[in-house]
Amino acid sequence: RCASWTSEAPVAVGDADQIQFLKHSTRTRATINCNFSEHAPCPMEPHHPRRAPTAAMDPPSPAGARPAMSHSSAFLLPSSATPAASADAYAVVVLNQRLPRFAPLLWDRAQVRVCADGGANRVFDGMPELLPGHARDDVRSRYKPDVIKGDMDSVRPEVKEYYSNLGTKIADQSHDQDTTDLHKCVAFITDNSPGSDKSNLCILVLGALGGRFDHEMGNINVLHLFPNIKIVLLSDDCLIFLLPRTHTHSIHIERSVEGPHCGLIPVGTPSTSTTTTGLRWNLDNTHMSFGGLISTSNIVDEDQVMVTSDSDLIWTISLRH
């Protein structure tokens, strides 16, 4: 048994092989049982279609019969500004990069918290720095991961021992060198959440951007490996997530915390047709590819951005400080 806490927010409870995301309207005490089986603007000229700003185009026709997927960064809003009834169940994964300033907010909002190997060091060292008005030991005991998972080549021994003594589950997967630590953590969360419908599950990844470029690309690759799971990669400066081609996408812009700069990038395969509304330079059946045009340094002009494409796209938007 690795975690027990009292929370006003939605919480996670589970049996030996399953995490269940449950919604509660009253103050609830929950326990996770972790006996799991081991099975800023760009200074360059913007690279986007040079169309004069126009009125928003009509949304794509529903005749394509694609299901709709909605996206929101409401998880970044202060607790007092967040809608009371949220359909999403959040999990947080912490990677081995500097914690963003909003890490405590997202940690408190999550129902499951997983550190990927050296991410445990970042929580141990970084959370007290982000909460300087609190005793370091109190912060460390409060912000305790439910699970530390990975090949264990980065977490410091004393950090691993500290959290283990507090009941954190240590899942050593050093035998698996074919997947990244983020892949392992996402697979763990999805495998242990109930049912086949993961549409309300949203995994927030802290420390996913910055540092080594190959690590960043590995993290972006995880978005493509789990296209049906909402995974958001975050840094202090921006966030990114995947827009799978199987859906039309409605992105609600939280103007108090994000924008105005944004981009749509076809990573992996070119897009022969992408259409948007809500941007300053909208795309209209536009071809995008590396070696050609990609939409960077675009600007959100409306509170809702609509995107439809024949290719998976990466959406990125700047975060306000």
mmCIF file of C-alpha atoms in Angstrom:
data_model
loop_
_atom_site.group_PDB
_atom_site.id
_atom_site.type_symbol
_atom_site.label_atom_id
_atom_site.label_comp_id
_atom_site.label_asym_id
_atom_site.label_seq_id
_atom_site.Cartn_x
_atom_site.Cartn_y
_atom_site.Cartn_z
ATOM 1 C CA ARG A 1 0.000 0.000 0.000
ATOM 2 C CA CYS A 2 1.842 3.075 -1.164
ATOM 3 C CA ALA A 3 -0.365 6.121 -0.842
ATOM 4 C CA SER A 4 -3.096 7.436 1.391
ATOM 5 C CA TRP A 5 -4.403 10.954 1.438
ATOM 6 C CA THR A 6 -7.425 13.159 1.971
ATOM 7 C CA SER A 7 -8.525 15.367 -0.877
ATOM 8 C CA GLU A 8 -11.312 17.576 -2.113
ATOM 9 C CA ALA A 9 -10.372 16.642 -5.655
ATOM 10 C CA PRO A 10 -11.129 13.469 -7.627
ATOM 11 C CA VAL A 11 -9.003 10.625 -6.351
ATOM 12 C CA ALA A 12 -7.715 7.252 -7.468
ATOM 13 C CA VAL A 13 -8.304 3.974 -5.728
ATOM 14 C CA GLY A 14 -7.287 0.564 -6.849
ATOM 15 C CA ASP A 15 -6.889 -3.140 -6.182
ATOM 16 C CA ALA A 16 -3.730 -5.121 -6.813
ATOM 17 C CA ASP A 17 -3.820 -4.807 -10.581
ATOM 18 C CA GLN A 18 -6.011 -1.825 -11.304
ATOM 19 C CA ILE A 19 -6.240 1.888 -10.695
ATOM 20 C CA GLN A 20 -9.749 3.217 -10.777
ATOM 21 C CA PHE A 21 -10.383 6.890 -11.425
ATOM 22 C CA LEU A 22 -13.450 7.891 -9.432
ATOM 23 C CA LYS A 23 -15.236 11.198 -9.058
ATOM 24 C CA HIS A 24 -16.392 12.277 -5.618
ATOM 25 C CA SER A 25 -18.356 15.389 -4.708
ATOM 26 C CA THR A 26 -17.519 15.142 -1.001
ATOM 27 C CA ARG A 27 -14.291 14.980 0.983
ATOM 28 C CA THR A 28 -12.913 11.497 0.430
ATOM 29 C CA ARG A 29 -10.064 9.432 1.762
ATOM 30 C CA ALA A 30 -8.456 7.188 -0.831
ATOM 31 C CA THR A 31 -5.716 4.596 -0.976
ATOM 32 C CA ILE A 32 -3.784 3.259 -3.936
ATOM 33 C CA ASN A 33 -2.623 -0.309 -3.541
ATOM 34 C CA CYS A 34 0.586 -0.672 -5.525
ATOM 35 C CA ASN A 35 1.160 -4.408 -5.475
ATOM 36 C CA PHE A 36 1.170 -4.312 -9.244
ATOM 37 C CA SER A 37 2.399 -7.287 -11.164
ATOM 38 C CA GLU A 38 5.577 -6.564 -13.179
ATOM 39 C CA HIS A 39 4.406 -7.769 -16.497
ATOM 40 C CA ALA A 40 8.024 33.180 -26.288
ATOM 41 C CA PRO A 41 7.671 34.632 -29.873
ATOM 42 C CA CYS A 42 10.159 33.422 -32.461
ATOM 43 C CA PRO A 43 12.580 36.120 -33.656
ATOM 44 C CA MET A 44 12.488 34.607 -37.103
ATOM 45 C CA GLU A 45 9.873 35.434 -39.714
ATOM 46 C CA PRO A 46 6.825 33.214 -39.073
ATOM 47 C CA HIS A 47 6.692 30.116 -41.240
ATOM 48 C CA HIS A 48 3.011 29.761 -42.116
ATOM 49 C CA PRO A 49 0.789 30.539 -45.054
ATOM 50 C CA ARG A 50 1.098 34.238 -45.803
ATOM 51 C CA ARG A 51 -2.607 34.921 -45.913
ATOM 52 C CA ALA A 52 -4.011 38.162 -44.636
ATOM 53 C CA PRO A 53 -6.037 37.792 -41.446
ATOM 54 C CA THR A 54 -9.637 37.049 -42.288
ATOM 55 C CA ALA A 55 -12.798 36.130 -40.515
ATOM 56 C CA ALA A 56 -12.894 32.599 -39.194
ATOM 57 C CA MET A 57 -13.829 29.990 -41.743
ATOM 58 C CA ASP A 58 -16.765 27.704 -41.244
ATOM 59 C CA PRO A 59 -15.936 24.599 -39.249
ATOM 60 C CA PRO A 60 -15.157 21.477 -41.263
ATOM 61 C CA SER A 61 -18.227 19.648 -42.468
ATOM 62 C CA PRO A 62 -19.374 16.775 -40.287
ATOM 63 C CA ALA A 63 -19.945 14.717 -43.433
ATOM 64 C CA GLY A 64 -16.525 13.103 -42.939
ATOM 65 C CA ALA A 65 -18.014 11.218 -40.006
ATOM 66 C CA ARG A 66 -14.911 11.670 -37.876
ATOM 67 C CA PRO A 67 -15.560 11.764 -34.151
ATOM 68 C CA ALA A 68 -14.775 15.018 -32.347
ATOM 69 C CA MET A 69 -12.095 15.375 -29.690
ATOM 70 C CA SER A 70 -11.985 18.364 -27.347
ATOM 71 C CA HIS A 71 -8.896 19.761 -25.637
ATOM 72 C CA SER A 72 -8.431 22.251 -22.822
ATOM 73 C CA SER A 73 -5.606 23.480 -20.611
ATOM 74 C CA ALA A 74 -7.972 24.135 -17.704
ATOM 75 C CA PHE A 75 -5.669 22.021 -15.549
ATOM 76 C CA LEU A 76 -3.284 25.037 -15.509
ATOM 77 C CA LEU A 77 -5.896 27.359 -14.031
ATOM 78 C CA PRO A 78 -5.774 28.134 -10.297
ATOM 79 C CA SER A 79 -8.015 25.863 -8.296
ATOM 80 C CA SER A 80 -10.456 28.698 -7.641
ATOM 81 C CA ALA A 81 -10.851 29.287 -11.395
ATOM 82 C CA THR A 82 -11.215 25.657 -12.474
ATOM 83 C CA PRO A 83 -14.696 24.427 -13.402
ATOM 84 C CA ALA A 84 -16.078 22.351 -10.554
ATOM 85 C CA ALA A 85 -17.216 19.468 -12.730
ATOM 86 C CA SER A 86 -14.299 18.239 -14.845
ATOM 87 C CA ALA A 87 -14.690 15.104 -16.902
ATOM 88 C CA ASP A 88 -10.952 14.438 -17.002
ATOM 89 C CA ALA A 89 -9.064 12.164 -14.632
ATOM 90 C CA TYR A 90 -5.493 13.402 -14.377
ATOM 91 C CA ALA A 91 -2.271 11.504 -13.866
ATOM 92 C CA VAL A 92 1.112 13.209 -13.524
ATOM 93 C CA VAL A 93 4.425 11.827 -14.767
ATOM 94 C CA VAL A 94 7.627 13.595 -13.717
ATOM 95 C CA LEU A 95 10.728 13.227 -15.921
ATOM 96 C CA ASN A 96 14.336 14.069 -15.121
ATOM 97 C CA GLN A 97 14.263 17.787 -15.989
ATOM 98 C CA ARG A 98 13.709 20.928 -13.918
ATOM 99 C CA LEU A 99 10.186 21.127 -12.533
ATOM 100 C CA PRO A 100 7.980 23.815 -14.094
ATOM 101 C CA ARG A 101 6.666 26.497 -11.743
ATOM 102 C CA PHE A 102 3.157 24.997 -11.784
ATOM 103 C CA ALA A 103 4.257 21.499 -10.706
ATOM 104 C CA PRO A 104 2.624 21.685 -7.242
ATOM 105 C CA LEU A 105 -0.705 22.723 -8.797
ATOM 106 C CA LEU A 106 -0.735 19.792 -11.230
ATOM 107 C CA TRP A 107 0.468 17.371 -8.568
ATOM 108 C CA ASP A 108 -2.425 18.332 -6.300
ATOM 109 C CA ARG A 109 -4.847 18.046 -9.223
ATOM 110 C CA ALA A 110 -3.738 14.529 -10.183
ATOM 111 C CA GLN A 111 -5.140 11.270 -8.932
ATOM 112 C CA VAL A 112 -1.971 9.288 -9.707
ATOM 113 C CA ARG A 113 1.638 10.529 -9.538
ATOM 114 C CA VAL A 114 4.458 8.583 -11.160
ATOM 115 C CA CYS A 115 8.127 9.534 -11.282
ATOM 116 C CA ALA A 116 10.192 8.228 -14.159
ATOM 117 C CA ASP A 117 13.490 7.206 -12.592
ATOM 118 C CA GLY A 118 15.480 10.441 -12.041
ATOM 119 C CA GLY A 119 12.219 12.384 -11.965
ATOM 120 C CA ALA A 120 12.123 11.363 -8.295
ATOM 121 C CA ASN A 121 15.274 13.448 -7.723
ATOM 122 C CA ARG A 122 13.509 16.445 -9.290
ATOM 123 C CA VAL A 123 10.527 16.095 -6.965
ATOM 124 C CA PHE A 124 12.746 15.576 -3.910
ATOM 125 C CA ASP A 125 14.945 18.615 -4.700
ATOM 126 C CA GLY A 126 12.536 20.829 -6.647
ATOM 127 C CA MET A 127 9.276 20.819 -4.724
ATOM 128 C CA PRO A 128 10.776 22.494 -1.615
ATOM 129 C CA GLU A 129 12.293 25.171 -3.885
ATOM 130 C CA LEU A 130 8.892 25.858 -5.444
ATOM 131 C CA LEU A 131 7.283 26.115 -1.997
ATOM 132 C CA PRO A 132 9.851 28.137 -0.013
ATOM 133 C CA GLY A 133 7.407 29.124 2.721
ATOM 134 C CA HIS A 134 7.063 25.540 3.917
ATOM 135 C CA ALA A 135 9.387 23.217 5.820
ATOM 136 C CA ARG A 136 11.394 21.078 3.364
ATOM 137 C CA ASP A 137 10.634 17.805 5.154
ATOM 138 C CA ASP A 138 6.919 18.600 5.220
ATOM 139 C CA VAL A 139 6.946 19.337 1.491
ATOM 140 C CA ARG A 140 8.841 16.125 0.703
ATOM 141 C CA SER A 141 6.493 13.948 2.689
ATOM 142 C CA ARG A 142 3.430 15.632 1.173
ATOM 143 C CA TYR A 143 4.647 15.460 -2.438
ATOM 144 C CA LYS A 144 5.433 11.752 -2.413
ATOM 145 C CA PRO A 145 5.109 9.797 -5.666
ATOM 146 C CA ASP A 146 2.887 6.766 -5.756
ATOM 147 C CA VAL A 147 5.332 4.930 -8.017
ATOM 148 C CA ILE A 148 8.932 5.342 -9.198
ATOM 149 C CA LYS A 149 9.308 3.448 -12.447
ATOM 150 C CA GLY A 150 12.163 3.002 -14.932
ATOM 151 C CA ASP A 151 15.576 1.451 -15.305
ATOM 152 C CA MET A 152 16.813 3.051 -12.061
ATOM 153 C CA ASP A 153 20.060 4.414 -13.530
ATOM 154 C CA SER A 154 19.341 8.040 -12.536
ATOM 155 C CA VAL A 155 17.452 8.105 -9.236
ATOM 156 C CA ARG A 156 19.816 8.707 -6.323
ATOM 157 C CA PRO A 157 19.960 5.818 -3.796
ATOM 158 C CA GLU A 158 19.064 8.064 -0.867
ATOM 159 C CA VAL A 159 16.039 9.455 -2.743
ATOM 160 C CA LYS A 160 14.829 5.989 -3.644
ATOM 161 C CA GLU A 161 15.241 4.851 -0.040
ATOM 162 C CA TYR A 162 13.476 7.945 1.316
ATOM 163 C CA TYR A 163 10.380 7.447 -0.814
ATOM 164 C CA SER A 164 10.408 3.675 -0.369
ATOM 165 C CA ASN A 165 10.285 4.172 3.394
ATOM 166 C CA LEU A 166 7.240 6.390 2.879
ATOM 167 C CA GLY A 167 5.481 3.629 0.955
ATOM 168 C CA THR A 168 6.261 4.533 -2.644
ATOM 169 C CA LYS A 169 6.243 1.559 -4.971
ATOM 170 C CA ILE A 170 9.638 1.038 -6.663
ATOM 171 C CA ALA A 171 9.268 -0.649 -10.064
ATOM 172 C CA ASP A 172 12.705 -1.524 -11.460
ATOM 173 C CA GLN A 173 12.502 -2.215 -15.179
ATOM 174 C CA SER A 174 16.209 -2.162 -15.981
ATOM 175 C CA HIS A 175 15.693 -5.382 -17.978
ATOM 176 C CA ASP A 176 13.748 -3.396 -20.597
ATOM 177 C CA GLN A 177 16.118 -1.229 -22.633
ATOM 178 C CA ASP A 178 13.856 -1.004 -25.691
ATOM 179 C CA THR A 179 11.405 1.555 -24.300
ATOM 180 C CA THR A 180 11.949 4.941 -22.681
ATOM 181 C CA ASP A 181 11.088 5.670 -19.070
ATOM 182 C CA LEU A 182 8.156 7.818 -20.229
ATOM 183 C CA HIS A 183 6.859 4.940 -22.350
ATOM 184 C CA LYS A 184 7.064 2.667 -19.309
ATOM 185 C CA CYS A 185 5.176 5.144 -17.134
ATOM 186 C CA VAL A 186 2.410 5.789 -19.688
ATOM 187 C CA ALA A 187 1.972 2.057 -20.259
ATOM 188 C CA PHE A 188 1.785 1.506 -16.499
ATOM 189 C CA ILE A 189 -0.930 4.138 -16.057
ATOM 190 C CA THR A 190 -3.015 3.000 -19.025
ATOM 191 C CA ASP A 191 -2.678 -0.696 -18.202
ATOM 192 C CA ASN A 192 -3.850 -0.146 -14.647
ATOM 193 C CA SER A 193 -6.794 2.147 -15.301
ATOM 194 C CA PRO A 194 -10.132 0.405 -15.699
ATOM 195 C CA GLY A 195 -12.041 -0.356 -18.856
ATOM 196 C CA SER A 196 -11.195 0.044 -22.512
ATOM 197 C CA ASP A 197 -12.432 3.647 -22.797
ATOM 198 C CA LYS A 198 -9.600 5.974 -21.770
ATOM 199 C CA SER A 199 -11.209 9.118 -23.220
ATOM 200 C CA ASN A 200 -11.386 10.840 -19.819
ATOM 201 C CA LEU A 201 -7.784 9.996 -18.895
ATOM 202 C CA CYS A 202 -5.277 12.850 -19.310
ATOM 203 C CA ILE A 203 -1.590 12.271 -18.543
ATOM 204 C CA LEU A 204 0.381 15.448 -17.747
ATOM 205 C CA VAL A 205 4.127 15.035 -18.275
ATOM 206 C CA LEU A 206 6.419 17.446 -16.427
ATOM 207 C CA GLY A 207 10.002 17.952 -17.602
ATOM 208 C CA ALA A 208 9.276 16.532 -21.040
ATOM 209 C CA LEU A 209 10.756 19.468 -22.981
ATOM 210 C CA GLY A 210 14.208 21.007 -22.696
ATOM 211 C CA GLY A 211 17.470 19.253 -22.146
ATOM 212 C CA ARG A 212 18.752 16.728 -24.668
ATOM 213 C CA PHE A 213 17.112 16.826 -28.088
ATOM 214 C CA ASP A 214 17.030 13.021 -28.433
ATOM 215 C CA HIS A 215 15.126 12.836 -25.153
ATOM 216 C CA GLU A 216 12.611 15.379 -26.448
ATOM 217 C CA MET A 217 12.122 13.407 -29.647
ATOM 218 C CA GLY A 218 11.699 10.216 -27.652
ATOM 219 C CA ASN A 219 8.970 11.911 -25.622
ATOM 220 C CA ILE A 220 7.230 13.145 -28.773
ATOM 221 C CA ASN A 221 7.436 9.603 -30.143
ATOM 222 C CA VAL A 222 5.477 8.398 -27.103
ATOM 223 C CA LEU A 223 2.598 10.657 -28.195
ATOM 224 C CA HIS A 224 2.495 8.735 -31.482
ATOM 225 C CA LEU A 225 2.769 5.379 -29.735
ATOM 226 C CA PHE A 226 -0.326 6.149 -27.630
ATOM 227 C CA PRO A 227 -2.494 8.189 -30.075
ATOM 228 C CA ASN A 228 -5.748 7.396 -28.309
ATOM 229 C CA ILE A 229 -4.552 8.668 -24.918
ATOM 230 C CA LYS A 230 -4.499 12.365 -24.065
ATOM 231 C CA ILE A 231 -0.871 13.041 -23.148
ATOM 232 C CA VAL A 232 0.340 16.620 -22.616
ATOM 233 C CA LEU A 233 4.081 17.390 -22.571
ATOM 234 C CA LEU A 234 4.832 20.505 -20.503
ATOM 235 C CA SER A 235 7.660 22.897 -19.751
ATOM 236 C CA ASP A 236 7.681 26.374 -18.222
ATOM 237 C CA ASP A 237 7.421 27.880 -21.709
ATOM 238 C CA CYS A 238 5.006 25.737 -23.718
ATOM 239 C CA LEU A 239 2.928 22.601 -23.949
ATOM 240 C CA ILE A 240 2.407 20.142 -26.773
ATOM 241 C CA PHE A 241 0.030 17.293 -27.515
ATOM 242 C CA LEU A 242 -0.978 15.103 -30.425
ATOM 243 C CA LEU A 243 -3.961 15.712 -32.693
ATOM 244 C CA PRO A 244 -4.653 12.271 -34.184
ATOM 245 C CA ARG A 245 -5.942 12.280 -37.764
ATOM 246 C CA THR A 246 -8.799 9.987 -36.793
ATOM 247 C CA HIS A 247 -10.630 12.917 -35.140
ATOM 248 C CA THR A 248 -11.614 16.516 -35.686
ATOM 249 C CA HIS A 249 -10.265 18.685 -32.896
ATOM 250 C CA SER A 250 -11.719 21.524 -30.845
ATOM 251 C CA ILE A 251 -9.063 23.292 -28.762
ATOM 252 C CA HIS A 252 -10.372 25.668 -26.099
ATOM 253 C CA ILE A 253 -7.835 28.434 -25.456
ATOM 254 C CA GLU A 254 -7.355 29.427 -21.829
ATOM 255 C CA ARG A 255 -6.100 32.967 -22.535
ATOM 256 C CA SER A 256 -5.086 33.693 -18.954
ATOM 257 C CA VAL A 257 -2.458 30.933 -18.990
ATOM 258 C CA GLU A 258 -1.586 30.206 -22.630
ATOM 259 C CA GLY A 259 -0.959 31.803 -26.025
ATOM 260 C CA PRO A 260 -0.926 33.669 -28.202
ATOM 261 C CA HIS A 261 1.860 31.902 -30.128
ATOM 262 C CA CYS A 262 1.131 28.425 -31.418
ATOM 263 C CA GLY A 263 2.071 25.906 -34.075
ATOM 264 C CA LEU A 264 0.856 22.843 -35.965
ATOM 265 C CA ILE A 265 3.614 20.447 -36.963
ATOM 266 C CA PRO A 266 3.376 17.195 -38.952
ATOM 267 C CA VAL A 267 5.880 14.936 -37.230
ATOM 268 C CA GLY A 268 6.360 11.580 -38.926
ATOM 269 C CA THR A 269 4.354 11.921 -42.116
ATOM 270 C CA PRO A 270 3.394 14.909 -44.310
ATOM 271 C CA SER A 271 -0.111 16.317 -44.255
ATOM 272 C CA THR A 272 -1.662 16.775 -47.680
ATOM 273 C CA SER A 273 -4.698 18.571 -46.262
ATOM 274 C CA THR A 274 -5.015 20.500 -43.004
ATOM 275 C CA THR A 275 -7.805 23.009 -42.307
ATOM 276 C CA THR A 276 -8.148 25.264 -39.275
ATOM 277 C CA THR A 277 -10.287 28.029 -37.847
ATOM 278 C CA GLY A 278 -9.499 30.385 -34.983
ATOM 279 C CA LEU A 279 -5.914 31.226 -36.019
ATOM 280 C CA ARG A 280 -4.535 34.446 -37.432
ATOM 281 C CA TRP A 281 -3.138 32.554 -40.398
ATOM 282 C CA ASN A 282 -5.608 29.734 -40.924
ATOM 283 C CA LEU A 283 -4.834 26.701 -43.039
ATOM 284 C CA ASP A 284 -7.228 25.845 -45.871
ATOM 285 C CA ASN A 285 -6.642 22.326 -47.195
ATOM 286 C CA THR A 286 -2.959 23.158 -46.820
ATOM 287 C CA HIS A 287 -0.072 20.765 -47.508
ATOM 288 C CA MET A 288 2.525 20.664 -44.737
ATOM 289 C CA SER A 289 5.765 18.705 -44.490
ATOM 290 C CA PHE A 290 9.348 18.971 -43.339
ATOM 291 C CA GLY A 291 11.311 20.425 -46.227
ATOM 292 C CA GLY A 292 8.211 22.440 -47.071
ATOM 293 C CA LEU A 293 5.712 24.505 -45.134
ATOM 294 C CA ILE A 294 4.934 23.952 -41.469
ATOM 295 C CA SER A 295 2.812 26.269 -39.317
ATOM 296 C CA THR A 296 5.053 27.832 -36.673
ATOM 297 C CA SER A 297 4.830 31.208 -34.900
ATOM 298 C CA ASN A 298 1.123 31.319 -35.685
ATOM 299 C CA ILE A 299 -1.211 33.184 -33.329
ATOM 300 C CA VAL A 300 -4.526 32.216 -31.763
ATOM 301 C CA ASP A 301 -7.174 34.856 -32.524
ATOM 302 C CA GLU A 302 -10.251 33.167 -31.058
ATOM 303 C CA ASP A 303 -11.150 31.292 -27.920
ATOM 304 C CA GLN A 304 -11.653 28.083 -29.889
ATOM 305 C CA VAL A 305 -9.377 26.604 -32.529
ATOM 306 C CA MET A 306 -10.709 23.896 -34.834
ATOM 307 C CA VAL A 307 -8.346 21.530 -36.645
ATOM 308 C CA THR A 308 -8.928 18.724 -39.124
ATOM 309 C CA SER A 309 -6.153 16.950 -40.997
ATOM 310 C CA ASP A 310 -5.353 13.797 -42.934
ATOM 311 C CA SER A 311 -2.200 13.355 -40.822
ATOM 312 C CA ASP A 312 -1.348 13.263 -37.159
ATOM 313 C CA LEU A 313 -0.219 16.723 -36.049
ATOM 314 C CA ILE A 314 1.590 18.122 -33.032
ATOM 315 C CA TRP A 315 -0.186 21.130 -31.472
ATOM 316 C CA THR A 316 2.013 23.472 -29.458
ATOM 317 C CA ILE A 317 1.154 26.711 -27.683
ATOM 318 C CA SER A 318 3.169 29.097 -25.535
ATOM 319 C CA LEU A 319 2.480 29.426 -21.816
ATOM 320 C CA ARG A 320 2.185 32.792 -20.103
ATOM 321 C CA HIS A 321 4.470 33.673 -17.195
#
